[in-house]
Amino acid sequence: MRMEWKWCFRRKRAVLAALGAVLIIAILFNIASEMHSRHVQVSARLLKWVDFNVTAAAMRDALQYDIESHGTDNEIHWIDLLACLGARYGGDFSHYKKAHMDSLASQLKDGKSMDELTAGMSYFEYYSVAYESVLGGMVGDYSVQTGKTASGAPAFEPKYGLKAFSPIAKGWAFSHSDDFGTSRAFGFKRRHLGHDLFGSVGTPVINVETCVVQVLGWNRYGGWRIGMRSLDGRRYYYYAHLRSGRPYASGLTEGQTVYAGEVIGYLGMTGYSDKENYNGMQRPHLHFGIQLIFDETSRNEIWIDPYELIRFLDSHRSAAVSVGDGEFQREGLFYDSIE
């Protein structure tokens, strides 16, 4: 009887130990899941700088896979492709080869998950957050005008794909080079945290993605300028050195939501002066900048190099038609499928 009692006691103790182990594992799993969730959120808030070196070619290839797979059982998100390759290259897309993109997309088409393909990639999450912050509002559902109905109302066709546009209107010539980070001396010595697109005065300037007008007015460095905020709050677009006299599209006001592809202003050469409406630039050009915002309270400003993005968007330019007196408006109607 004593031996049987000891055996029962030991059995109960083993069962209790097993149950305790299961409970501990469950608790640890929940803690790990919560920590991962927090890490994703924290990483988005605490990024101190983003080097956006994704090439136009890589963006074009990734976008094509995204569009082709849309609506299928194995949809491929273009930013996932870019983030995976970013983690593989250490962010240096000078190593980019289309074969790498094709291989990755092929495995996703065959049913592999991105989690499987990125297992062991320590920085995949970082590049996912960084590239989503830059490109997050540029691909999705939208509608374009295709004509008119029998009643005369505009007829629209729903589409999926690239819904961001070049900042220079279709048919207008411009030149540019990768001048991000070059030296500037007016006011104080600093880096050039933007990209200059040289063109003719009066060239229609286009809203890159659907945004809210955050600021209009004069800045001693940028002259007449426009600040636009993306709907997710993550991107701030800065358009500067606009035309003297009539820098903005008629009716543009702060707080207004403006669709991608709309004319918002006109290229000029204002700035570098405390005197308003002064043409302080040696050559007419648009200064175009993109700032990423992760923490509204932080004094740290994250400006990315938009050169490759401009090259990528050059094949997607919004047409503008004259409405007289040096003013232009978008040709046709466009509706962004925004929530």
Tab-separated table of C-alpha atoms in Angstrom:
chain	number	residue	atom	x	y	z
A	1	MET	CA	0.000	0.000	0.000
A	2	ARG	CA	2.817	2.384	0.864
A	3	MET	CA	4.588	1.684	-2.446
A	4	GLU	CA	1.311	2.190	-4.347
A	5	TRP	CA	0.733	5.506	-2.540
A	6	LYS	CA	4.227	6.700	-3.462
A	7	TRP	CA	3.660	5.665	-7.106
A	8	CYS	CA	0.348	7.583	-7.222
A	9	PHE	CA	1.947	10.613	-5.639
A	10	ARG	CA	4.798	10.554	-8.132
A	11	ARG	CA	2.327	10.159	-11.021
A	12	LYS	CA	0.243	13.107	-9.822
A	13	ARG	CA	3.393	15.167	-9.406
A	14	ALA	CA	4.488	14.313	-12.970
A	15	VAL	CA	1.065	15.258	-14.340
A	16	LEU	CA	1.101	18.536	-12.436
A	17	ALA	CA	4.623	19.257	-13.692
A	18	ALA	CA	3.535	18.554	-17.265
A	19	LEU	CA	0.506	20.828	-16.920
A	20	GLY	CA	2.718	23.506	-15.427
A	21	ALA	CA	5.125	23.226	-18.318
A	22	VAL	CA	2.272	23.561	-20.807
A	23	LEU	CA	0.992	26.611	-18.933
A	24	ILE	CA	4.447	28.206	-18.916
A	25	ILE	CA	4.878	27.562	-22.652
A	26	ALA	CA	1.471	29.138	-23.342
A	27	ILE	CA	2.363	32.177	-21.249
A	28	LEU	CA	5.732	32.513	-22.953
A	29	PHE	CA	4.079	32.180	-26.383
A	30	ASN	CA	1.608	34.945	-25.531
A	31	ILE	CA	4.420	37.135	-24.235
A	32	ALA	CA	6.471	36.491	-27.377
A	33	SER	CA	3.490	37.302	-29.609
A	34	GLU	CA	2.810	40.486	-27.678
A	35	MET	CA	6.506	41.452	-27.803
A	36	HIS	CA	6.573	40.832	-31.578
A	37	SER	CA	3.464	42.986	-32.013
A	38	ARG	CA	4.997	45.703	-29.871
A	39	HIS	CA	8.283	45.420	-31.740
A	40	VAL	CA	6.540	46.001	-35.067
A	41	GLN	CA	4.821	49.069	-33.636
A	42	VAL	CA	7.937	50.341	-31.864
A	43	SER	CA	10.162	49.801	-34.881
A	44	ALA	CA	7.869	52.009	-36.930
A	45	ARG	CA	8.075	54.722	-34.302
A	46	LEU	CA	11.787	54.592	-33.593
A	47	LEU	CA	13.375	54.505	-37.058
A	48	LYS	CA	15.962	57.268	-37.015
A	49	TRP	CA	16.881	57.272	-40.689
A	50	VAL	CA	15.883	55.546	-43.909
A	51	ASP	CA	18.284	55.132	-46.824
A	52	PHE	CA	15.929	54.557	-49.731
A	53	ASN	CA	18.149	53.107	-52.445
A	54	VAL	CA	15.599	50.941	-54.260
A	55	THR	CA	16.149	51.309	-58.002
A	56	ALA	CA	13.447	52.277	-60.475
A	57	ALA	CA	13.974	48.938	-62.229
A	58	ALA	CA	13.342	46.972	-59.023
A	59	MET	CA	10.186	48.991	-58.315
A	60	ARG	CA	8.891	48.394	-61.848
A	61	ASP	CA	9.515	44.637	-61.624
A	62	ALA	CA	7.923	44.329	-58.168
A	63	LEU	CA	4.904	46.371	-59.251
A	64	GLN	CA	4.354	44.114	-62.258
A	65	TYR	CA	4.215	41.023	-60.031
A	66	ASP	CA	1.817	42.814	-57.676
A	67	ILE	CA	-0.564	43.752	-60.500
A	68	GLU	CA	-0.396	40.333	-62.212
A	69	SER	CA	-1.154	38.459	-58.979
A	70	HIS	CA	-3.930	40.780	-57.798
A	71	GLY	CA	-7.159	38.872	-57.224
A	72	THR	CA	-5.462	35.454	-57.326
A	73	ASP	CA	-5.087	32.974	-54.460
A	74	ASN	CA	-1.419	33.901	-54.087
A	75	GLU	CA	-1.320	37.680	-54.196
A	76	ILE	CA	2.162	39.181	-54.155
A	77	HIS	CA	2.657	42.528	-52.449
A	78	TRP	CA	5.311	44.602	-54.180
A	79	ILE	CA	6.659	46.090	-50.965
A	80	ASP	CA	7.193	42.593	-49.524
A	81	LEU	CA	9.296	41.721	-52.569
A	82	LEU	CA	11.368	44.883	-52.210
A	83	ALA	CA	11.776	44.446	-48.438
A	84	CYS	CA	12.941	40.851	-48.861
A	85	LEU	CA	15.549	41.886	-51.410
A	86	GLY	CA	16.456	44.896	-49.273
A	87	ALA	CA	17.221	42.546	-46.373
A	88	ARG	CA	19.224	40.321	-48.725
A	89	TYR	CA	21.236	43.238	-50.153
A	90	GLY	CA	21.628	45.160	-46.924
A	91	GLY	CA	19.655	47.949	-48.569
A	92	ASP	CA	22.162	48.303	-51.422
A	93	PHE	CA	20.165	47.803	-54.626
A	94	SER	CA	23.245	48.192	-56.792
A	95	HIS	CA	23.276	44.395	-56.396
A	96	TYR	CA	19.785	44.084	-57.849
A	97	LYS	CA	19.185	41.440	-60.502
A	98	LYS	CA	15.794	40.678	-61.999
A	99	ALA	CA	16.561	36.977	-61.589
A	100	HIS	CA	16.506	37.464	-57.812
A	101	MET	CA	13.039	39.046	-58.025
A	102	ASP	CA	11.801	36.334	-60.396
A	103	SER	CA	13.003	33.557	-58.098
A	104	LEU	CA	11.342	35.122	-55.073
A	105	ALA	CA	8.053	35.687	-56.903
A	106	SER	CA	8.097	32.134	-58.287
A	107	GLN	CA	8.325	30.666	-54.788
A	108	LEU	CA	5.436	32.850	-53.621
A	109	LYS	CA	3.355	31.732	-56.600
A	110	ASP	CA	4.078	28.128	-55.635
A	111	GLY	CA	2.491	28.723	-52.252
A	112	LYS	CA	5.413	29.564	-49.996
A	113	SER	CA	4.744	32.325	-47.490
A	114	MET	CA	6.854	35.435	-47.052
A	115	ASP	CA	7.440	34.343	-43.441
A	116	GLU	CA	9.057	31.138	-44.722
A	117	LEU	CA	11.177	32.967	-47.276
A	118	THR	CA	12.400	35.581	-44.800
A	119	ALA	CA	13.073	33.255	-41.864
A	120	GLY	CA	16.441	34.218	-40.451
A	121	MET	CA	16.498	37.621	-42.173
A	122	SER	CA	17.076	39.875	-39.184
A	123	TYR	CA	16.331	43.110	-41.025
A	124	PHE	CA	13.301	42.117	-43.095
A	125	GLU	CA	10.996	43.812	-40.608
A	126	TYR	CA	13.046	47.007	-40.743
A	127	TYR	CA	12.917	47.182	-44.537
A	128	SER	CA	9.195	46.334	-44.524
A	129	VAL	CA	8.504	49.296	-42.260
A	130	ALA	CA	10.886	51.598	-44.128
A	131	TYR	CA	9.659	50.792	-47.647
A	132	GLU	CA	6.002	50.769	-46.602
A	133	SER	CA	6.555	54.234	-45.201
A	134	VAL	CA	7.894	55.463	-48.549
A	135	LEU	CA	5.618	53.587	-50.957
A	136	GLY	CA	2.573	52.680	-48.880
A	137	GLY	CA	0.005	54.872	-50.646
A	138	MET	CA	1.134	54.381	-54.219
A	139	VAL	CA	-0.563	51.140	-55.301
A	140	GLY	CA	-4.206	50.169	-54.914
A	141	ASP	CA	-7.721	50.561	-56.296
A	142	TYR	CA	-8.821	53.617	-58.251
A	143	SER	CA	-11.183	54.650	-61.057
A	144	VAL	CA	-10.517	56.651	-64.229
A	145	GLN	CA	-12.901	58.410	-66.566
A	146	THR	CA	-13.339	56.517	-69.832
A	147	GLY	CA	-15.946	58.739	-71.478
A	148	LYS	CA	-19.580	59.598	-70.830
A	149	THR	CA	-22.760	57.642	-70.291
A	150	ALA	CA	-25.848	57.978	-72.494
A	151	SER	CA	-27.159	60.621	-70.086
A	152	GLY	CA	-23.957	62.640	-70.417
A	153	ALA	CA	-22.579	61.794	-66.972
A	154	PRO	CA	-18.925	60.749	-66.667
A	155	ALA	CA	-18.300	57.019	-67.145
A	156	PHE	CA	-15.669	55.392	-64.942
A	157	GLU	CA	-13.667	52.183	-65.085
A	158	PRO	CA	-12.335	50.616	-61.867
A	159	LYS	CA	-8.657	49.684	-61.948
A	160	TYR	CA	-5.908	48.357	-59.724
A	161	GLY	CA	-2.287	49.397	-59.933
A	162	LEU	CA	-0.036	52.416	-59.625
A	163	LYS	CA	-2.026	55.430	-58.472
A	164	ALA	CA	0.878	57.805	-57.834
A	165	PHE	CA	2.200	60.257	-60.424
A	166	SER	CA	5.350	62.116	-61.380
A	167	PRO	CA	5.466	65.645	-59.916
A	168	ILE	CA	5.919	67.021	-63.468
A	169	ALA	CA	2.928	66.987	-65.829
A	170	LYS	CA	2.881	64.798	-68.925
A	171	GLY	CA	4.453	66.370	-72.006
A	172	TRP	CA	6.536	68.908	-70.096
A	173	ALA	CA	10.310	68.528	-70.368
A	174	PHE	CA	12.603	68.527	-67.352
A	175	SER	CA	16.130	67.469	-66.475
A	176	HIS	CA	17.534	66.168	-63.208
A	177	SER	CA	20.391	64.325	-61.552
A	178	ASP	CA	20.847	62.694	-58.171
A	179	ASP	CA	21.669	65.811	-56.148
A	180	PHE	CA	20.420	64.654	-52.747
A	181	GLY	CA	22.874	65.515	-49.991
A	182	THR	CA	24.880	68.091	-51.947
A	183	SER	CA	25.983	71.242	-50.145
A	184	ARG	CA	23.821	74.351	-49.750
A	185	ALA	CA	25.035	77.596	-48.186
A	186	PHE	CA	22.175	80.151	-48.208
A	187	GLY	CA	21.349	81.084	-44.622
A	188	PHE	CA	23.654	78.395	-43.228
A	189	LYS	CA	25.700	75.487	-44.517
A	190	ARG	CA	23.541	72.395	-44.895
A	191	ARG	CA	22.772	69.333	-47.001
A	192	HIS	CA	20.275	69.412	-49.846
A	193	LEU	CA	17.445	67.250	-48.507
A	194	GLY	CA	15.467	67.052	-51.722
A	195	HIS	CA	15.635	66.675	-55.461
A	196	ASP	CA	15.729	69.418	-58.106
A	197	LEU	CA	13.813	69.037	-61.370
A	198	PHE	CA	14.817	71.736	-63.847
A	199	GLY	CA	12.211	72.943	-66.326
A	200	SER	CA	10.463	76.005	-67.653
A	201	VAL	CA	8.535	78.545	-65.602
A	202	GLY	CA	4.845	77.691	-65.534
A	203	THR	CA	5.273	73.921	-65.891
A	204	PRO	CA	2.291	72.304	-64.077
A	205	VAL	CA	3.321	70.661	-60.825
A	206	ILE	CA	1.394	67.490	-60.011
A	207	ASN	CA	0.260	66.020	-56.695
A	208	VAL	CA	2.132	62.708	-56.392
A	209	GLU	CA	-0.400	60.865	-54.244
A	210	THR	CA	-3.766	61.664	-52.675
A	211	CYS	CA	-2.947	64.026	-49.802
A	212	VAL	CA	-4.193	66.785	-47.568
A	213	VAL	CA	-2.771	70.269	-48.116
A	214	GLN	CA	-0.914	70.982	-44.895
A	215	VAL	CA	0.785	74.293	-45.633
A	216	LEU	CA	0.868	77.012	-48.285
A	217	GLY	CA	2.846	80.219	-48.320
A	218	TRP	CA	6.284	81.812	-48.420
A	219	ASN	CA	9.466	80.322	-47.022
A	220	ARG	CA	12.772	82.234	-47.256
A	221	TYR	CA	14.536	79.091	-48.483
A	222	GLY	CA	11.856	77.488	-50.667
A	223	GLY	CA	10.036	80.593	-51.846
A	224	TRP	CA	6.395	79.852	-52.625
A	225	ARG	CA	5.914	76.276	-51.506
A	226	ILE	CA	3.331	73.590	-50.814
A	227	GLY	CA	3.415	70.995	-48.041
A	228	MET	CA	1.208	67.931	-48.594
A	229	ARG	CA	0.550	65.157	-46.044
A	230	SER	CA	-0.341	61.610	-47.093
A	231	LEU	CA	-3.626	60.227	-45.794
A	232	ASP	CA	-1.835	57.704	-43.562
A	233	GLY	CA	0.152	60.590	-42.066
A	234	ARG	CA	3.465	58.940	-42.843
A	235	ARG	CA	4.742	61.059	-45.767
A	236	TYR	CA	5.184	64.817	-46.089
A	237	TYR	CA	5.692	66.060	-49.659
A	238	TYR	CA	7.452	69.392	-50.123
A	239	TYR	CA	7.162	71.318	-53.419
A	240	ALA	CA	9.220	74.541	-53.478
A	241	HIS	CA	10.447	77.443	-55.676
A	242	LEU	CA	7.039	77.798	-57.331
A	243	ARG	CA	6.142	80.490	-59.847
A	244	SER	CA	6.076	84.105	-58.709
A	245	GLY	CA	2.739	85.904	-58.835
A	246	ARG	CA	0.559	82.799	-59.264
A	247	PRO	CA	2.324	79.871	-57.618
A	248	TYR	CA	-0.700	77.680	-56.837
A	249	ALA	CA	-3.522	76.052	-58.736
A	250	SER	CA	-6.702	78.094	-58.485
A	251	GLY	CA	-8.740	77.222	-55.400
A	252	LEU	CA	-6.012	75.302	-53.566
A	253	THR	CA	-6.460	75.779	-49.804
A	254	GLU	CA	-4.960	74.396	-46.600
A	255	GLY	CA	-6.897	71.439	-45.212
A	256	GLN	CA	-8.156	70.408	-48.643
A	257	THR	CA	-7.914	66.774	-49.769
A	258	VAL	CA	-6.443	66.586	-53.258
A	259	TYR	CA	-6.430	63.472	-55.429
A	260	ALA	CA	-3.237	62.094	-56.933
A	261	GLY	CA	-2.519	63.523	-60.378
A	262	GLU	CA	-4.158	66.899	-59.797
A	263	VAL	CA	-2.367	70.136	-60.721
A	264	ILE	CA	-1.389	71.863	-57.474
A	265	GLY	CA	1.032	74.583	-58.616
A	266	TYR	CA	3.526	75.832	-61.187
A	267	LEU	CA	7.279	75.516	-61.454
A	268	GLY	CA	9.230	78.713	-60.902
A	269	MET	CA	12.379	80.127	-59.322
A	270	THR	CA	11.283	81.874	-56.117
A	271	GLY	CA	13.114	81.718	-52.803
A	272	TYR	CA	16.381	82.544	-51.062
A	273	SER	CA	14.981	85.807	-49.771
A	274	ASP	CA	12.980	87.241	-46.892
A	275	LYS	CA	11.173	89.335	-49.470
A	276	GLU	CA	8.058	87.558	-50.733
A	277	ASN	CA	7.662	86.775	-54.428
A	278	TYR	CA	11.378	87.183	-55.059
A	279	ASN	CA	13.046	85.076	-57.780
A	280	GLY	CA	16.214	84.072	-55.947
A	281	MET	CA	17.006	80.928	-57.940
A	282	GLN	CA	19.502	81.044	-60.806
A	283	ARG	CA	17.516	78.513	-62.842
A	284	PRO	CA	13.797	77.686	-62.730
A	285	HIS	CA	13.215	74.341	-61.074
A	286	LEU	CA	11.009	72.405	-58.706
A	287	HIS	CA	12.536	71.367	-55.401
A	288	PHE	CA	10.770	68.110	-54.507
A	289	GLY	CA	11.240	66.512	-51.102
A	290	ILE	CA	9.785	63.597	-49.144
A	291	GLN	CA	9.978	63.506	-45.372
A	292	LEU	CA	9.022	60.366	-43.434
A	293	ILE	CA	7.242	60.933	-40.134
A	294	PHE	CA	7.246	58.206	-37.479
A	295	ASP	CA	6.984	60.308	-34.345
A	296	GLU	CA	5.254	63.694	-34.329
A	297	THR	CA	7.140	64.755	-31.207
A	298	SER	CA	10.611	63.923	-32.523
A	299	ARG	CA	12.950	66.661	-33.721
A	300	ASN	CA	14.708	64.121	-35.921
A	301	GLU	CA	13.824	64.782	-39.592
A	302	ILE	CA	13.986	61.832	-41.975
A	303	TRP	CA	14.263	62.978	-45.592
A	304	ILE	CA	14.798	60.348	-48.269
A	305	ASP	CA	16.524	60.567	-51.639
A	306	PRO	CA	13.635	60.584	-54.189
A	307	TYR	CA	15.786	60.309	-57.333
A	308	GLU	CA	14.965	56.678	-58.187
A	309	LEU	CA	11.331	57.234	-57.252
A	310	ILE	CA	11.138	60.108	-59.747
A	311	ARG	CA	12.628	57.848	-62.417
A	312	PHE	CA	10.083	55.161	-61.534
A	313	LEU	CA	7.152	57.598	-61.736
A	314	ASP	CA	8.329	59.193	-64.983
A	315	SER	CA	6.371	56.608	-66.974
A	316	HIS	CA	3.214	57.558	-65.044
A	317	ARG	CA	2.607	61.255	-65.624
A	318	SER	CA	-0.700	63.073	-65.369
A	319	ALA	CA	-1.859	65.035	-68.406
A	320	ALA	CA	-2.776	68.696	-67.840
A	321	VAL	CA	-4.844	70.877	-70.157
A	322	SER	CA	-4.835	74.651	-70.363
A	323	VAL	CA	-7.811	76.541	-68.958
A	324	GLY	CA	-6.387	79.914	-70.048
A	325	ASP	CA	-4.317	82.677	-68.494
A	326	GLY	CA	-1.386	80.374	-67.665
A	327	GLU	CA	-3.518	77.981	-65.627
A	328	PHE	CA	-3.925	74.218	-66.107
A	329	GLN	CA	-6.062	71.436	-64.755
A	330	ARG	CA	-6.000	67.678	-64.920
A	331	GLU	CA	-7.298	66.065	-68.097
A	332	GLY	CA	-10.145	63.697	-67.238
A	333	LEU	CA	-11.382	62.590	-63.846
A	334	PHE	CA	-9.719	60.262	-61.353
A	335	TYR	CA	-11.175	58.822	-58.169
A	336	ASP	CA	-8.902	57.308	-55.550
A	337	SER	CA	-10.464	54.433	-53.617
A	338	ILE	CA	-9.650	55.812	-50.191
A	339	GLU	CA	-11.293	54.771	-46.932
